[in-house]
Short mmCIF file of C-alpha atoms and ligand atoms in Angstrom, two decimals:
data_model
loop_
_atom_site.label_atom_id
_atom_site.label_comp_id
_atom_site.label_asym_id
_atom_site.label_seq_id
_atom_site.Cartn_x
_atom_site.Cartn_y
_atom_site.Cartn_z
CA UNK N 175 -1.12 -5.60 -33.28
CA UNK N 176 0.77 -2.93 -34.84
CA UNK N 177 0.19 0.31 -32.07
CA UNK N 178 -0.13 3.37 -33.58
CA UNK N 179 -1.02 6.78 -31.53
CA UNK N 180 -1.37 10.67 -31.93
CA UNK N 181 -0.54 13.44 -30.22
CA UNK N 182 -2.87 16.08 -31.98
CA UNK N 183 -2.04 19.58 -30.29
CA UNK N 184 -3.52 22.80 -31.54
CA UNK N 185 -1.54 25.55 -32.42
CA UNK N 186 -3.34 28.43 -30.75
CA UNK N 187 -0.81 28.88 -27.46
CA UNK N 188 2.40 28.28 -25.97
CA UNK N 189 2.65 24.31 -24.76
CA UNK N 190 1.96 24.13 -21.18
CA UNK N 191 2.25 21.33 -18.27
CA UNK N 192 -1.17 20.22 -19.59
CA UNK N 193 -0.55 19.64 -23.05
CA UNK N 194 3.02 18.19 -21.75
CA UNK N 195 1.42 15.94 -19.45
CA UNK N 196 -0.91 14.40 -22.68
CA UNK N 197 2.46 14.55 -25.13
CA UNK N 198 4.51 12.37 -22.28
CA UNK N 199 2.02 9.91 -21.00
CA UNK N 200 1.03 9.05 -24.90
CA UNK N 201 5.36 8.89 -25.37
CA UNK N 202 5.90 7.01 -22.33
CA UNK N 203 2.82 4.37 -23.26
CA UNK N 204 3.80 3.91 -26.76
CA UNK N 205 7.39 3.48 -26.18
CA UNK N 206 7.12 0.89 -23.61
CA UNK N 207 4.96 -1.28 -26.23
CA UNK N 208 7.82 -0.36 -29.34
CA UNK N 209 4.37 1.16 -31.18
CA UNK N 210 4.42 4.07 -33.16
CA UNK N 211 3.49 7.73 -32.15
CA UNK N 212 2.06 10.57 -34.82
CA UNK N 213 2.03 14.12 -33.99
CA UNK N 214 -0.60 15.42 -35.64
CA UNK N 215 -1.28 19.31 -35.62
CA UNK N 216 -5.04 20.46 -35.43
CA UNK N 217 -5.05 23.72 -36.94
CA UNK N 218 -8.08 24.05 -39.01
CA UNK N 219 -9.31 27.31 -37.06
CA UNK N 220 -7.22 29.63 -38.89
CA UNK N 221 -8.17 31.93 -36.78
CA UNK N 222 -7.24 30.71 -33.97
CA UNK N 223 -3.93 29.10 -34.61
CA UNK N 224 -0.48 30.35 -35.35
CA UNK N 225 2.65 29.36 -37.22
CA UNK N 226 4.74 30.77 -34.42
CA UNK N 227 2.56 28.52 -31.93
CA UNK N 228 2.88 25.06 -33.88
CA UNK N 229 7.31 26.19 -33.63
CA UNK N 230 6.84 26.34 -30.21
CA UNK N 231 4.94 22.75 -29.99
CA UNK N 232 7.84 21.60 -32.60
CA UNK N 233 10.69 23.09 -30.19
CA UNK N 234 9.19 22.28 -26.64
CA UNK N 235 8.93 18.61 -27.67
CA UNK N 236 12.43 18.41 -28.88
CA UNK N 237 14.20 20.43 -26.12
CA UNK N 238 12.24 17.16 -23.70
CA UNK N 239 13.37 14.96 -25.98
CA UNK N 240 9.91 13.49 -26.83
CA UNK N 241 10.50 12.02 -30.57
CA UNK N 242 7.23 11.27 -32.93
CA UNK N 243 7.84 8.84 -35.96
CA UNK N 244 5.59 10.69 -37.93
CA UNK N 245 4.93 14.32 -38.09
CA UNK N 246 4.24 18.05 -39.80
CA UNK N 247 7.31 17.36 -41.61
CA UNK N 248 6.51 14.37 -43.46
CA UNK N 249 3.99 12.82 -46.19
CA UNK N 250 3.08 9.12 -45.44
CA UNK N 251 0.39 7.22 -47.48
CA UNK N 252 -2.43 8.87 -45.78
CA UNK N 253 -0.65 12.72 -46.95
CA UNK N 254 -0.05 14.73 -44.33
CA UNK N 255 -0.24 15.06 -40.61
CA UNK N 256 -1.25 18.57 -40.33
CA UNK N 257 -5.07 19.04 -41.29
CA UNK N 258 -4.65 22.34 -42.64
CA UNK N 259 -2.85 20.48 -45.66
CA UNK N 260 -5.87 18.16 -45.45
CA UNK N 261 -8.51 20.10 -46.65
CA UNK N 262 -8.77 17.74 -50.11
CA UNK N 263 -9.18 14.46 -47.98
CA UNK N 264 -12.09 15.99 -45.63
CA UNK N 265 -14.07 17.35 -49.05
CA UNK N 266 -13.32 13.93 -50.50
CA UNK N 267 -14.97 12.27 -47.88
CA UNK N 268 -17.91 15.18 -47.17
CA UNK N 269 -19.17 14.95 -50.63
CA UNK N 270 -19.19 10.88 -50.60
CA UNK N 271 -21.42 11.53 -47.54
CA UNK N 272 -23.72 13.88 -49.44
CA UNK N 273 -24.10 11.26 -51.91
CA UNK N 274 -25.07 8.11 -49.61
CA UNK N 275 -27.58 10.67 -47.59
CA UNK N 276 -25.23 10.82 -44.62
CA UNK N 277 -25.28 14.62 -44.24
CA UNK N 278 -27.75 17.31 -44.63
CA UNK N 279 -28.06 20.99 -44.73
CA UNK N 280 -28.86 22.62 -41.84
CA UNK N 281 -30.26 26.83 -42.54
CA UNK N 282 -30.62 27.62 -38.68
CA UNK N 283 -29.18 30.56 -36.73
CA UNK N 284 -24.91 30.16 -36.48
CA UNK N 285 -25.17 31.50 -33.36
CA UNK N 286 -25.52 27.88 -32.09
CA UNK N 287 -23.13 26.47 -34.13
CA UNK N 288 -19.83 28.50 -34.53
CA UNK N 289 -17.93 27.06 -31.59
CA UNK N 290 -17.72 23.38 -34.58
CA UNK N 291 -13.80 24.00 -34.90
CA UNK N 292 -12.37 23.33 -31.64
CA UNK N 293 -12.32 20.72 -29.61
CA UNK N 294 -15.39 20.98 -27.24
CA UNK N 295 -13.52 20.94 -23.92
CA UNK N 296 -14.79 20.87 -19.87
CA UNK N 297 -17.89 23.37 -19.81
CA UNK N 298 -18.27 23.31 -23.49
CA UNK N 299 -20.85 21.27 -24.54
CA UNK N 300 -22.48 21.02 -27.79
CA UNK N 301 -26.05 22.25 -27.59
CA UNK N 302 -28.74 20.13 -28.66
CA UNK N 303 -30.43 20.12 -31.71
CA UNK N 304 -33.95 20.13 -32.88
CA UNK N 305 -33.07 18.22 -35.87
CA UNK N 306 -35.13 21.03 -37.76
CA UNK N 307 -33.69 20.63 -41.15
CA UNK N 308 -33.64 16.96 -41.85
CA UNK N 309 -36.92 17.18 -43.84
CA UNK N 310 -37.01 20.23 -45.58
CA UNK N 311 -38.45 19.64 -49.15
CA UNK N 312 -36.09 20.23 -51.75
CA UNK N 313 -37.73 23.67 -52.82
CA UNK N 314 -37.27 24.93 -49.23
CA UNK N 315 -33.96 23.88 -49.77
CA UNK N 316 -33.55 25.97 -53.14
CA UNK N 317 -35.58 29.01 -51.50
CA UNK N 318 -32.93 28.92 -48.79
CA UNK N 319 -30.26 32.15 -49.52
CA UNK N 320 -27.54 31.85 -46.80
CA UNK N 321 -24.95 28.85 -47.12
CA UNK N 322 -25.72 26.16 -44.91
CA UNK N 323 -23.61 24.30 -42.69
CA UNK N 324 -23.94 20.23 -42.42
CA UNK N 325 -24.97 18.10 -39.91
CA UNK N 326 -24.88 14.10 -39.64
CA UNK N 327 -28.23 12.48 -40.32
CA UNK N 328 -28.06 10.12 -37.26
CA UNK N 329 -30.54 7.19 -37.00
CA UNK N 330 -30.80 6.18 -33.69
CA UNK N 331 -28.31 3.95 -32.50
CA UNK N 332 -25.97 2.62 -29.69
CA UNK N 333 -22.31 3.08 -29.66
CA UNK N 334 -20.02 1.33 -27.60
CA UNK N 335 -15.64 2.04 -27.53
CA UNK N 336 -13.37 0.62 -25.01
CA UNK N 337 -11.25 3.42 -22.61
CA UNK N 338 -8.73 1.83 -20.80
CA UNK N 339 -9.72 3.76 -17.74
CA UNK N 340 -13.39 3.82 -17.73
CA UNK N 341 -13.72 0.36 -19.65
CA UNK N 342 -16.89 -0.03 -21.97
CA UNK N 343 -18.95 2.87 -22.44
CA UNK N 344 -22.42 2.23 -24.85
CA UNK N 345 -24.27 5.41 -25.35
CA UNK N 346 -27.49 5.54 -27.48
CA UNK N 347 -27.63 8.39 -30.05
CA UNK N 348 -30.73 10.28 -31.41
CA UNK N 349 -32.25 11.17 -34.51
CA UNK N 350 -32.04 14.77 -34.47
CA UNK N 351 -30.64 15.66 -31.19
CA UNK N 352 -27.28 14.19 -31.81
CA UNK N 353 -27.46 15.34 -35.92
CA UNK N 354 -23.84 16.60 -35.01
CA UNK N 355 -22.20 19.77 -37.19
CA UNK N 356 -19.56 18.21 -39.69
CA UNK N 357 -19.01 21.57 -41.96
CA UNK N 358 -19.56 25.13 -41.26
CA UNK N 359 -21.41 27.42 -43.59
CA UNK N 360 -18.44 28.80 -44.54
CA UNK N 361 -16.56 25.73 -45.58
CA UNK N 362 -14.45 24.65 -42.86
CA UNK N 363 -14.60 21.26 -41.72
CA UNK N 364 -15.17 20.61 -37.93
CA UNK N 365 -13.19 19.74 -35.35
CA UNK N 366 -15.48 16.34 -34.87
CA UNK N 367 -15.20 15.31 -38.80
CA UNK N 368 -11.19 16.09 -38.63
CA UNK N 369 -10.70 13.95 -35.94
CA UNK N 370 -12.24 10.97 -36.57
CA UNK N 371 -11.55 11.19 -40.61
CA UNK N 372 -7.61 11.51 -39.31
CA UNK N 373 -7.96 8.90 -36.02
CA UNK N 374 -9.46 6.62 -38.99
CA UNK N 375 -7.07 7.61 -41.77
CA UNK N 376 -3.96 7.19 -40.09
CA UNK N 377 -4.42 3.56 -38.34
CA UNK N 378 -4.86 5.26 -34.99
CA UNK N 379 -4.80 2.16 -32.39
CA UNK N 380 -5.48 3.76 -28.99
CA UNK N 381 -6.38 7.41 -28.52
CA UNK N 382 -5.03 8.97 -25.12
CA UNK N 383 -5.92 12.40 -24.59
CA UNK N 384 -7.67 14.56 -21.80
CA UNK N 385 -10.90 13.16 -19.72
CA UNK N 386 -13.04 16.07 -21.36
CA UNK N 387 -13.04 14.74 -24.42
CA UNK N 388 -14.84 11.77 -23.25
CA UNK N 389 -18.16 13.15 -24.39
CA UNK N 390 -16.96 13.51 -28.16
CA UNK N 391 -15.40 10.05 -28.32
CA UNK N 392 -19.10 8.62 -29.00
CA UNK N 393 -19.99 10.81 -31.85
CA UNK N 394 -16.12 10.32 -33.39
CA UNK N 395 -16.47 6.53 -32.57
CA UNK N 396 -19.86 6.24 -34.99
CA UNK N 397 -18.17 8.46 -37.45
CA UNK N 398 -15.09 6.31 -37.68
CA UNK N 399 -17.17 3.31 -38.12
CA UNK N 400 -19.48 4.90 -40.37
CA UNK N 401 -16.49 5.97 -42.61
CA UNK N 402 -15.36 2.69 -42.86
CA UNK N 403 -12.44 2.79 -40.27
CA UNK N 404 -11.66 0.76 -37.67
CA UNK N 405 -12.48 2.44 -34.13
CA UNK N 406 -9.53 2.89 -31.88
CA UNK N 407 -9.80 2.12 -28.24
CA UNK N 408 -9.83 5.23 -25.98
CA UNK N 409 -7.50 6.31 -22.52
CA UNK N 410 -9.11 9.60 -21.72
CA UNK N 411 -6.65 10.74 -19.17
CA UNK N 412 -7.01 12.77 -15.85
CA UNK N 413 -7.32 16.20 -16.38
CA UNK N 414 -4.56 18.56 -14.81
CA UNK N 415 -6.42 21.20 -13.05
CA UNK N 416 -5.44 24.17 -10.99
CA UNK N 417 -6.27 24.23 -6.93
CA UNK N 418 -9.46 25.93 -7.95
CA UNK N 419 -10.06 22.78 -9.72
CA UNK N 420 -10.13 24.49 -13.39
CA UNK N 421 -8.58 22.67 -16.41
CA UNK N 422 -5.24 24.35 -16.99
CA UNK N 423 -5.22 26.74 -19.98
CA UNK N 424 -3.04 28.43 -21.91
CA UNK N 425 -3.97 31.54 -20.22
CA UNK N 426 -1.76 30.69 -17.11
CA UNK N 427 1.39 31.76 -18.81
CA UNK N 428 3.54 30.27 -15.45
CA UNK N 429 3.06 26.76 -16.78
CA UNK N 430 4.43 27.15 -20.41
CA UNK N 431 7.54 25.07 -20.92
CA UNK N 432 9.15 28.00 -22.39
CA UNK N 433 8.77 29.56 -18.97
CA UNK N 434 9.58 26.83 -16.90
CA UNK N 435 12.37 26.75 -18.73
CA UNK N 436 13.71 30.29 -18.38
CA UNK N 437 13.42 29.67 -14.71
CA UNK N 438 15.32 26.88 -14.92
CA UNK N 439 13.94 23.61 -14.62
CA UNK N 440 15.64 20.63 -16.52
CA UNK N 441 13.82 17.85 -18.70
CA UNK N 442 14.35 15.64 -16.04
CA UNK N 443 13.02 17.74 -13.05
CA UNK N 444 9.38 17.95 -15.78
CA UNK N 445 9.44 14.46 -16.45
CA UNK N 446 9.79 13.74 -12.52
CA UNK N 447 7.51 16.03 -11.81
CA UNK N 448 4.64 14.40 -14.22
CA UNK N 449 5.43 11.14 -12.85
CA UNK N 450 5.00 12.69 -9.33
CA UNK N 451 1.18 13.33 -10.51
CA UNK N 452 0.94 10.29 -12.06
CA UNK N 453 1.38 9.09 -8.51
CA UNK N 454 4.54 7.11 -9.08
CA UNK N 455 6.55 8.70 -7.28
CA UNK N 456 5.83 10.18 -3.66
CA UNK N 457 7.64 13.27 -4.30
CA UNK N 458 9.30 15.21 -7.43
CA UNK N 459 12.50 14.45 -8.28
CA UNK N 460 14.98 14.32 -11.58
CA UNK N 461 13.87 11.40 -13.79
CA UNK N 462 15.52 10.95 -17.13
CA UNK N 463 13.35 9.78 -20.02
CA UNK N 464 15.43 5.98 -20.31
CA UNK N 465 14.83 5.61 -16.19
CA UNK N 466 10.96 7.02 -17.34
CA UNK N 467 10.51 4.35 -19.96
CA UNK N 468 12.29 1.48 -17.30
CA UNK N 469 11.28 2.22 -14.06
CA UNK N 470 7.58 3.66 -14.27
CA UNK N 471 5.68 1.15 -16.74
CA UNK N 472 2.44 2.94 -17.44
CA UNK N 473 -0.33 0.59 -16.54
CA UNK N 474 0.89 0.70 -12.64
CA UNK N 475 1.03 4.69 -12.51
CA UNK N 476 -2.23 5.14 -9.66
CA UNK N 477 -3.14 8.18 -9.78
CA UNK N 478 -3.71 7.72 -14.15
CA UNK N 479 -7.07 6.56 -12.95
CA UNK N 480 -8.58 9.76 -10.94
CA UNK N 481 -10.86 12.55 -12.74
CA UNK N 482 -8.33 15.27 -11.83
CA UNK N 483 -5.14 15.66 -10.50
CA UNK N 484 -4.69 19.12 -8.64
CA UNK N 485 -1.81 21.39 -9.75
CA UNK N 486 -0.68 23.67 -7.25
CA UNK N 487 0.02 26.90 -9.70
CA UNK N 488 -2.22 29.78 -10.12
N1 LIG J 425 -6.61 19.17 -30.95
C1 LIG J 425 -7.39 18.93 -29.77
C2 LIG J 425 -6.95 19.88 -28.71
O1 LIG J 425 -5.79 20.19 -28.58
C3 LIG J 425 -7.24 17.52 -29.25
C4 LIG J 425 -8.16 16.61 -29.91
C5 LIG J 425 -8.02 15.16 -29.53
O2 LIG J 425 -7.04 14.75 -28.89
O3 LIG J 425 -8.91 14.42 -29.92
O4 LIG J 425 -7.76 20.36 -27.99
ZN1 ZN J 426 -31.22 23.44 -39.07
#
């Protein structure tokens, strides 16, 4: 099998420990099996992201010396790897969907809906639907005078992926309740259509990314299929969480790279100190990235299997 993998930051902060501690472990497993790694940047919320953010992804990698054989830079046969330069491919794809009856309009409040463009992560999830807009009648449709956003017409069904850590998960999906938000009213795609439309686009193999995604993979894993693509199998990853036990965030400006980096730290002493959480070593010290790729295969780091691994920054 030919591995392919992402690393799909979002431009809308500095890069911290978290994100580094995703970016590595995806590196380190990838390298050891000679597969190929994407970066992929997830900037569809203009709003949200900045150009001055994704240079600061771009030069945090380099300065570890992470490399990515595809990335922002490049066009490969699936376009590009950012999805704001995607916007053709996910209309492409939306309006085939309108055509086979995959998608509907949905008129409700946006109240419920706006949060569609990010990733929904720990605390954030989507709220259930009462699948009121399925069967509106054409003229209700054409009476209707605000733009709608769309939503998945879901038939009930099981799913099933494979994550490395938490082996097969099946989950059963609902008319209605799980008619998940693929467009905003005003146009954008969301984060939930991006993803899988790129996972499945780009010959994604294994997706490693944080453990709070775990409740998306389902929806992205019937999408992908749906779509024609072949699903990828899953390594939702411990989170990194602060002693209060909350997800680290870009909010805790002591964890950027760039900052960790003023104060001094090395590569090495980051990479040692990420293989110190991963429990493979019993205490931090300088690793270089060859001694990383050597000495610390991924499948016997311990501690990848916990639900959180406690950072002691505040
Ligand atoms: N772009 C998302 C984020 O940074 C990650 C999405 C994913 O890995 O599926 O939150
Ligand atoms: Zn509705």
């Amino acid at each position: 099998m030919n591995i392919r993998t992402r690393f799909a930051p979002s431009p809308t902060g500095r890069m911290h420990l978290g994100n580094l501690w995703i970016a590595f472990l995806n590196w380190l497993w990838t390298r050891q099996r000679g597969g190929k790694i994407v970066l992929r940047m997830e900037d569809i919320d203009r709003e949200r992201c900045r150009k001055e953010y994704e240079e600061g992804i771009l030069e945090d990698l380099s300065w570890m010396g992470l490399d990515f054989d595809e990335g922002p830079e490049g066009t490969y046969s699936y376009g590009s790897a950012v999805q704001s330069r995607r916007y053709d491919i996910y209309g492409t794809l939306l309006s085939d969907m309108e055509k086979k009856g995959y998608i509907y309009p949905c008129y409700c409040s946006r109240s419920r809906i706006h949060q569609v463009l990010s990733a929904p992560h720990e605390g954030e999830t989507s709220p259930v639907y009462d699948g009121h807009c399925r069967n509106l009648a054409a003229e209700e449709r054409q009476a209707m005078t605000k733009q709608p956003c769309w939503r998945v017409r879901m038939e009930e069904s099981t799913v099933s992926f494979t994550d490395l850590f938490y082996g097969t998960m099946t989950r059963t999906l609902k008319a209605g309740a799980d008619d998940f938000v693929v467009r905003r009213a005003d146009g954008l795609v969301a984060y939930q259509l991006a993803v899988s439309i790129d996972d499945g686009d780009m010959g994604i193999t294994h997706v490693f990314r944080g453990n709070d995604l775990l409740d998306s993979a389902p929806y992205q894993a019937w999408l992908i299929d749906k779509l024609g693509y072949h699903v990828p199998t899953y390594g939702h990853l411990p989170l990194l969480v602060d002693t209060k036990g909350i997800r680290l965030s870009k909010r805790q400006q002591g964890i950027t790279i760039r900052e960790l980096r003023n104060r001094g730290y090395r590569k090495e002493d980051l990479i040692g100190l990420l293989l110190y959480l991963a429990g493979g070593l019993p205490e931090p010290k300088p690793v270089s990235l060859r001694e990383a790729l050597e000495d610390f295969p991924f499948e016997k780091l311990p501690a990848l299997k916990k639900k959180h691994i406690i950072l002691p920054v505040s």
